[in-house]
Short mmCIF file of C-alpha atoms in Angstrom, two decimals:
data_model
loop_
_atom_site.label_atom_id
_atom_site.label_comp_id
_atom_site.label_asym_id
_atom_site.label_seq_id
_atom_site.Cartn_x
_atom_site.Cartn_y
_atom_site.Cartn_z
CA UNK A 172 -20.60 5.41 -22.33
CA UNK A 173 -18.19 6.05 -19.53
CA UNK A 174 -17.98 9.65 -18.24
CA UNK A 175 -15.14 11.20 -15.79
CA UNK A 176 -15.41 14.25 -14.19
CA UNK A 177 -13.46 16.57 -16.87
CA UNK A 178 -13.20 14.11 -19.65
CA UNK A 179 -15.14 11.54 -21.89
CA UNK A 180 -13.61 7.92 -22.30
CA UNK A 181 -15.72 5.94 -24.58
CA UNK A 182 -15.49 2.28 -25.10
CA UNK A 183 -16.79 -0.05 -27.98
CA UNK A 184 -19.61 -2.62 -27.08
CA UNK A 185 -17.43 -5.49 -27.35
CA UNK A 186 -14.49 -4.08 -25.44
CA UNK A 187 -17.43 -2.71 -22.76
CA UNK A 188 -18.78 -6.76 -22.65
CA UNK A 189 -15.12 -7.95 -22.25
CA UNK A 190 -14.42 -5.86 -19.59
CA UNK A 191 -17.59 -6.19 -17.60
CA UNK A 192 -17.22 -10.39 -17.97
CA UNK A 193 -13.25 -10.07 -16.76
CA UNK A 194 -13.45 -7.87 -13.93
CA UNK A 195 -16.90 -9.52 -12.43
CA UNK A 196 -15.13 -13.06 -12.84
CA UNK A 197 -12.47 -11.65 -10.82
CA UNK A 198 -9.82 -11.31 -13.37
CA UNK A 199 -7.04 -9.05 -11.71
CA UNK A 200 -5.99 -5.97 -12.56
CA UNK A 201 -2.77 -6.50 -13.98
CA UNK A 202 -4.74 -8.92 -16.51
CA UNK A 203 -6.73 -6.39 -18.15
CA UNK A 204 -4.60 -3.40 -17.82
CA UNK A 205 -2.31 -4.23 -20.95
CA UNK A 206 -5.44 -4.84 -22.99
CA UNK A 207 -7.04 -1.57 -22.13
CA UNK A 208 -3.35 0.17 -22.61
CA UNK A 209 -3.02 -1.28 -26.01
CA UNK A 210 -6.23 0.70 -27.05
CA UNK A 211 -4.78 3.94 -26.48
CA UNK A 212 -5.95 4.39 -22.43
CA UNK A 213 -3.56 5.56 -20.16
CA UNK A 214 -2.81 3.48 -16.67
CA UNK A 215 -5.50 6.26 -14.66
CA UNK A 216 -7.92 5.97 -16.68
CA UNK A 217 -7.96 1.95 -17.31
CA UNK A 218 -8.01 2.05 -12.96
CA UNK A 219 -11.22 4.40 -13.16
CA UNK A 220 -12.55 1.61 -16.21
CA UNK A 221 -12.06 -0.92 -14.17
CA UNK A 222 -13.19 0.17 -11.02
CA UNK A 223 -16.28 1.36 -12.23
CA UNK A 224 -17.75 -2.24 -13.42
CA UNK A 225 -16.11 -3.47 -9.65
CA UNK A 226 -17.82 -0.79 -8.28
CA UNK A 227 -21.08 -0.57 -9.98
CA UNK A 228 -21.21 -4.18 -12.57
CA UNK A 229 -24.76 -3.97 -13.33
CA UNK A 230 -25.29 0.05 -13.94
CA UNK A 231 -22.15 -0.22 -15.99
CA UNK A 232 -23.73 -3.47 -18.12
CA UNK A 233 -26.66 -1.10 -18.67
CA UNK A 234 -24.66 0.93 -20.41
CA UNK A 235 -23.09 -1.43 -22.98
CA UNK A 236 -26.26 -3.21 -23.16
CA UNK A 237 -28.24 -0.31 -24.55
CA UNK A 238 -25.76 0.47 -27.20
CA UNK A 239 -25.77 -3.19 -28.41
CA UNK A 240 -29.55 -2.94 -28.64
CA UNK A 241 -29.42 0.38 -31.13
CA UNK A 242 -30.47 2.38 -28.42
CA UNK A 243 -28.62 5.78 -27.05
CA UNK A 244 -25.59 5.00 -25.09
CA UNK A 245 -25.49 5.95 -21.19
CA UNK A 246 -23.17 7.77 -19.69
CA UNK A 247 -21.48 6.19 -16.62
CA UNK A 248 -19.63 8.29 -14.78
CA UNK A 249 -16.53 7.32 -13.44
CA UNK A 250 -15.00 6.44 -9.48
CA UNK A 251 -12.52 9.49 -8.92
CA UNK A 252 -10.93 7.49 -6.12
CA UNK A 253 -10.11 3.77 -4.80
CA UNK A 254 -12.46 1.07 -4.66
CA UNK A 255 -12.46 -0.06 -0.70
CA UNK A 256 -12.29 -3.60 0.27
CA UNK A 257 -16.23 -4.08 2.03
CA UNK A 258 -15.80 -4.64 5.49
CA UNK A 259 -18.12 -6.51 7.55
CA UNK A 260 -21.21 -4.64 9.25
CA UNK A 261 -22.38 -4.95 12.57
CA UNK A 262 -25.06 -7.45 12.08
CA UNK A 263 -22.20 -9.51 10.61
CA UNK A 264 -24.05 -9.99 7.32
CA UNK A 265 -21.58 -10.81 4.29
CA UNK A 266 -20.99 -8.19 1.83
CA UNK A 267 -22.12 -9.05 -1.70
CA UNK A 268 -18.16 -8.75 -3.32
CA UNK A 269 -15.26 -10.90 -4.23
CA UNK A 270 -13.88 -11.80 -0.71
CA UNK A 271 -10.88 -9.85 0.22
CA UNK A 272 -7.31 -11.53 0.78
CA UNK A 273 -4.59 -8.72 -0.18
CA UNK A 274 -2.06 -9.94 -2.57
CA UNK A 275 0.94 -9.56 -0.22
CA UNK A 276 -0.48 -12.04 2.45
CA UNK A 277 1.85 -13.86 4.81
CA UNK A 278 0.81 -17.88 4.30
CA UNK A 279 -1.42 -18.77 7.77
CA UNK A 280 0.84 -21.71 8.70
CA UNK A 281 4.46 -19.37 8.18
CA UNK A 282 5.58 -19.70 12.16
CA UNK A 283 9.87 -19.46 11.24
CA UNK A 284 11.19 -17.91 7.87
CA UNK A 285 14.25 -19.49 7.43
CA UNK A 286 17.03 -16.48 6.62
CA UNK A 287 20.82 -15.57 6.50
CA UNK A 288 21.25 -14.81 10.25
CA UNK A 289 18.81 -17.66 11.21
CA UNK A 290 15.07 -17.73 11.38
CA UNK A 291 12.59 -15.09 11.87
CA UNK A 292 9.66 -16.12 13.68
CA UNK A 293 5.89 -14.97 13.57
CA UNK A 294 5.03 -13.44 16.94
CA UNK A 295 1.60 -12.41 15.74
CA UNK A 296 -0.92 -12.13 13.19
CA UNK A 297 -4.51 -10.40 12.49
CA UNK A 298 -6.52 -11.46 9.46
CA UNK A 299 -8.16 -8.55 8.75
CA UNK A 300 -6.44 -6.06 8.61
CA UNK A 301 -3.69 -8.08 7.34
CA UNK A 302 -1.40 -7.30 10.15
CA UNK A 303 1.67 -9.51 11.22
CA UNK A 304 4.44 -8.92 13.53
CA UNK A 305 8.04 -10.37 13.33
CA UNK A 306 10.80 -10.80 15.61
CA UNK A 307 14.70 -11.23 14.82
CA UNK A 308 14.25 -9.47 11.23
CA UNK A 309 17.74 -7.83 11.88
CA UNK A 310 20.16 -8.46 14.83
CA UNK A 311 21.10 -6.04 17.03
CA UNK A 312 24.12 -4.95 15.64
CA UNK A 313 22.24 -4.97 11.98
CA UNK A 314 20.16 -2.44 13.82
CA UNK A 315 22.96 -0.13 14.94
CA UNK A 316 24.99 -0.20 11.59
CA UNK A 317 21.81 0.93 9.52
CA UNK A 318 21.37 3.90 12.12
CA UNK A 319 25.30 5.13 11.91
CA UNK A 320 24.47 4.32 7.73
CA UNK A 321 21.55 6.57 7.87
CA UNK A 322 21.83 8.85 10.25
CA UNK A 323 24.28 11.68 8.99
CA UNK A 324 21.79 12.03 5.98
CA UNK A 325 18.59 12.78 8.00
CA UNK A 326 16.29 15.57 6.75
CA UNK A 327 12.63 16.38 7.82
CA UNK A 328 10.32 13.86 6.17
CA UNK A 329 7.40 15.00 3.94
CA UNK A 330 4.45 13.46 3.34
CA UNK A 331 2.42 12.66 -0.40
CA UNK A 332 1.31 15.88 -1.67
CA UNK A 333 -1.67 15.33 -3.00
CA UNK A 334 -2.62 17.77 -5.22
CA UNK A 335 1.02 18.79 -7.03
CA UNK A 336 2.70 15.38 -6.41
CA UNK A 337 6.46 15.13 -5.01
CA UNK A 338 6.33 15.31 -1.01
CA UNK A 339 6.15 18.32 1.08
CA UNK A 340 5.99 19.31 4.92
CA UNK A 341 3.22 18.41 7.02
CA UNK A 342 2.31 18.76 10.91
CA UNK A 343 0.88 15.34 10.49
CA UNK A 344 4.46 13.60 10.19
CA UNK A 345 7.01 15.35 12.56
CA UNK A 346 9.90 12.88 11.76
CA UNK A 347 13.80 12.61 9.84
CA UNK A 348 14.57 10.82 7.60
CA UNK A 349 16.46 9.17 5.10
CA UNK A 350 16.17 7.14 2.02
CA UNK A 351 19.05 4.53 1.40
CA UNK A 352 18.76 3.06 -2.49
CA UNK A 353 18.46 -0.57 -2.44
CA UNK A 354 21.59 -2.05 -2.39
CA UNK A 355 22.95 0.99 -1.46
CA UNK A 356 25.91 -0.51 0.69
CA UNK A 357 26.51 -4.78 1.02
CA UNK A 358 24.08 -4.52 4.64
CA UNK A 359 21.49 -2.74 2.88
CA UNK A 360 21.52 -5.69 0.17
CA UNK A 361 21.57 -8.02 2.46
CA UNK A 362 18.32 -6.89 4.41
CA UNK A 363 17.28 -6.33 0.77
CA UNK A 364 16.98 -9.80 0.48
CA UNK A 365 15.85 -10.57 3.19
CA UNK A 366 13.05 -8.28 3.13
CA UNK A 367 12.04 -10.10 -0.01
CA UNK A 368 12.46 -13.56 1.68
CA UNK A 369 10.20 -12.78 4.14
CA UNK A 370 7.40 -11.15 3.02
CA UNK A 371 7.68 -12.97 -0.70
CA UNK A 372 7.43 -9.25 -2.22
CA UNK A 373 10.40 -9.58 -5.19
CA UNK A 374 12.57 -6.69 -3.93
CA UNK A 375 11.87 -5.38 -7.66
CA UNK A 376 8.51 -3.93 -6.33
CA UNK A 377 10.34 -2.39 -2.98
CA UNK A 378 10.43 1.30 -2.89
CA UNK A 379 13.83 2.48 -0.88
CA UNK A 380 14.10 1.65 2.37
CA UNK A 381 13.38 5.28 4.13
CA UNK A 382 15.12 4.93 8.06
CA UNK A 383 13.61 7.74 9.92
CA UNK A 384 14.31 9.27 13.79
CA UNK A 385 11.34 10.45 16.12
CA UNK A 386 12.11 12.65 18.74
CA UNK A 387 10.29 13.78 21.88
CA UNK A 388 6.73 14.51 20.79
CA UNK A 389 7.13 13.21 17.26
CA UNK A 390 4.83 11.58 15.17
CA UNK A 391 3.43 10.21 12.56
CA UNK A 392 -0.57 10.69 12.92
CA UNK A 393 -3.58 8.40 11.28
CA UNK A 394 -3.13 7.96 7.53
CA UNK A 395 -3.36 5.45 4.82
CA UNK A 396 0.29 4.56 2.57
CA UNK A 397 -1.91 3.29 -0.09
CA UNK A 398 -2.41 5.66 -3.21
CA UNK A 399 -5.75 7.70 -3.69
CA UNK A 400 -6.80 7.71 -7.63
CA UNK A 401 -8.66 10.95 -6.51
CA UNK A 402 -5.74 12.87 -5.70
CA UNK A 403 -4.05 14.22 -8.43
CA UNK A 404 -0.63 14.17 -6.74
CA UNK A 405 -1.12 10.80 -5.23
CA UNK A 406 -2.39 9.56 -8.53
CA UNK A 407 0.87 10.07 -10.33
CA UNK A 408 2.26 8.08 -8.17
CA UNK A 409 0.76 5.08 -10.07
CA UNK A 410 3.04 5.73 -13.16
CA UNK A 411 6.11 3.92 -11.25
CA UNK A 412 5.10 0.71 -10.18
CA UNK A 413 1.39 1.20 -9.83
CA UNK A 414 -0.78 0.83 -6.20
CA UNK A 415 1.04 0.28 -2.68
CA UNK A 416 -0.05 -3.25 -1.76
CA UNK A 417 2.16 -3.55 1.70
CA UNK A 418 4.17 -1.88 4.33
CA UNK A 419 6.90 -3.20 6.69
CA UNK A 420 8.40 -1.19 9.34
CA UNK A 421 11.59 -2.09 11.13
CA UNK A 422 12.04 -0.91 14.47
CA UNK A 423 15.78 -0.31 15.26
CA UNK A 424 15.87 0.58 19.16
CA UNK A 425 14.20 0.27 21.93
CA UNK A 426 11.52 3.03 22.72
CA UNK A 427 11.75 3.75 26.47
CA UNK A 428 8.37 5.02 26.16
CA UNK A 429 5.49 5.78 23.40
CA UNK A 430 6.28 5.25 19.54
CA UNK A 431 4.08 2.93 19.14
CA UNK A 432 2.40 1.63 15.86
CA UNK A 433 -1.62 1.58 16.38
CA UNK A 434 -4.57 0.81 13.84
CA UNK A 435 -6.90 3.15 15.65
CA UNK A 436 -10.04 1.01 13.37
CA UNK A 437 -9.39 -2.61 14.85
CA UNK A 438 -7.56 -1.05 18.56
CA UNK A 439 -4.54 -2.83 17.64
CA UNK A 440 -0.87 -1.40 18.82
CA UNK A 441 2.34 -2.37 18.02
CA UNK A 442 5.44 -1.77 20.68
CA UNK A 443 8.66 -1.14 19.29
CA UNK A 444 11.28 -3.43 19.92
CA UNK A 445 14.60 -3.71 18.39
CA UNK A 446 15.13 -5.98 15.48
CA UNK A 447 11.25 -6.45 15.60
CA UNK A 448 8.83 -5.72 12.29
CA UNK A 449 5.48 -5.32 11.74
CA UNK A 450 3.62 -6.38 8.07
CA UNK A 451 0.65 -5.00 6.77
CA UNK A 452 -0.69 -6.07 3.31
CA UNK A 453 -3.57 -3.88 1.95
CA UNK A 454 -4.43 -3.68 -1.67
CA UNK A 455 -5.53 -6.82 -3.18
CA UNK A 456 -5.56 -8.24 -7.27
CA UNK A 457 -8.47 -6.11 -7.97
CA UNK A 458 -6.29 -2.97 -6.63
CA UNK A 459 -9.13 -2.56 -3.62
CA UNK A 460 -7.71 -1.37 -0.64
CA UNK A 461 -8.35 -1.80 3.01
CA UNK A 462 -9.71 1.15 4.81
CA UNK A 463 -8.71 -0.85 8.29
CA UNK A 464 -5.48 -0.49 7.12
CA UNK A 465 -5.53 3.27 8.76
CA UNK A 466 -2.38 3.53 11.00
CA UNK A 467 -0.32 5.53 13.05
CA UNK A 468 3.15 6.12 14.22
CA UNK A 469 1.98 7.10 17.86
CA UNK A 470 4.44 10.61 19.60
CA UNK A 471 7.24 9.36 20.86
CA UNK A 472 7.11 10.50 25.10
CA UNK A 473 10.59 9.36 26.20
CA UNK A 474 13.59 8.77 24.21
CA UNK A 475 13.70 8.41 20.52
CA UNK A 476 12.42 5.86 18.11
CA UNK A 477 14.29 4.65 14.91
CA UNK A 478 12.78 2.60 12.30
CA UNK A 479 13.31 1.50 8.40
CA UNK A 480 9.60 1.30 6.12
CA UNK A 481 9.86 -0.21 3.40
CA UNK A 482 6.54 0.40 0.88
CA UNK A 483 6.07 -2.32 -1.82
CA UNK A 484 4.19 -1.66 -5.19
CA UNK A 485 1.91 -4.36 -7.32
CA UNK A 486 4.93 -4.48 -10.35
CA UNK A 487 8.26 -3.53 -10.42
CA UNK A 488 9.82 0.31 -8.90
CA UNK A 489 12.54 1.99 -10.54
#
């Protein structure tokens, strides 16, 4: 009954009716997904399963519904790509889905996080997206060791490809870069764990931390660090770890002009400033994702900007 776009996946009636009663009671994804691997699906094609009943529930109840009445089976063709979080329309009317709260979401009433080097304190916040900025994530000499750590390693940074997989250059990210391991060296364990601390993310799920330089007229332009199922190269992806659910960038100077961090769909921007972070969650238990999650690393017009990302995944990266 379910159709992709270059292969057939087809799915008992009773395994159809479990699915269609978990995912529209909200079950997550991680709840169904051994299930669905145990009868011989792989971890792409339970997503597209899945997020065809979130996308469509009743055309995908027709389906199973027919079958368990004798009649034909209908095909129901698959989502190639991410479900989308709805987001609110003008008239402010309520779209008819499972509210959205991503799974990586900093606790409303988190003002200090008590940490190694003293607390880190929530300068701002924005609900939606899930945006929050920290101060005194790493002091100022943190700051400088991770540079002189990283910096003898930089090479030009890629982005996804999304056809092949791997990374390759693109115009659209004109930075350097360098990924340190986790745990890599006793100050990159230490921010390790206090990465984790903060954000409540089990450093398990953290993808190494990549510390990256932006000249003079460097970027990073608009672009999502979720995963798109529709991409072939960003699909693999999901193998190790599954979906992106959050992103926190470190900035480790002072900017003396431009580098900023903006969310060109809510007119939000982020100034770098030393020992500073900003938090954005974006994928929630159903594996939606937030489309006003689209950011930007903004050109750099004076000086040079250095920051650490660190990209967290819904289970554990190796």
């Amino acid at each position: 009954m379910a159709e992709g776009k270059a292969m057939a996946m087809q799915l008992s009636v009773q395994v159809a009716s479990w699915l269609h009663a978990q995912v529209t009671g909200g079950a997550p994804l991680d709840q169904v997904l051994p299930a669905l691997l145990r009868q011989g699906f792989d971890e792409l094609q339970v997503r597209r399963i899945y997020n065809a009943v979130l996308s469509d529930p009743d055309g995908f109840k027709a389906g199973f519904s027919r079958a368990a009445a004798g009649q034909p089976a209908v095909a129901h063709r698959l989502p190639q790509g991410q479900v989308t979080a709805p987001v609110a329309p003008a008239d402010g009317t309520v779209p008819a889905q499972l509210p959205f709260h991503p799974v990586a979401m900093i606790p409303a009433d988190a003002r200090t996080i008590a940490c190694d080097h003293g607390g880190v304190h929530v300068a701002f916040r924005l609900q939606r997206p899930h945006v929050v900025l920290f101060e005194n994530v790493l002091t100022g000499e943190e700051c400088d060791a991770l540079v002189a750590e990283a910096g003898p390693r930089l090479q030009r940074a890629g982005v996804v490809d999304s056809e092949r997989g791997g990374s390759r250059i693109d115009e659209r990210r004109t930075s350097e870069l360098a990924v340190v391991r986790r745990g890599a060296s006793p100050l990159v364990a230490r921010l390790d764990a206090r990465i984790a601390a903060i954000t409540g993310v089990p450093l398990a799920q953290g993808e190494p931390l990549q510390v990256m330089r932006y000249g003079v007229g460097a970027e990073y332009q608009p672009h999502y660090d979720y995963f798109d199922l529709g991409r072939p190269g960003q699909a693999a992806h999901l193998r190790n770890g599954g979906q992106r659910i959050a992103s926190l960038v470190i900035y480790l100077n002072d900017v003396e002009a431009g580098g900023e961090t903006t969310f060109p769909r809510c007119a939000l921007s982020v100034g770098p400033r030393k020992g500073s972070a900003v938090f954005f969650a974006y994928t929630d238990a159903q594996s939606r994702t937030d489309p006003m999650s689209f950011h930007a690393g903004a050109p750099v017009t004076r000086g040079e900007k250095w920051i650490a990302t660190r990209w967290m995944r819904e289970r554990e990266f190796t």
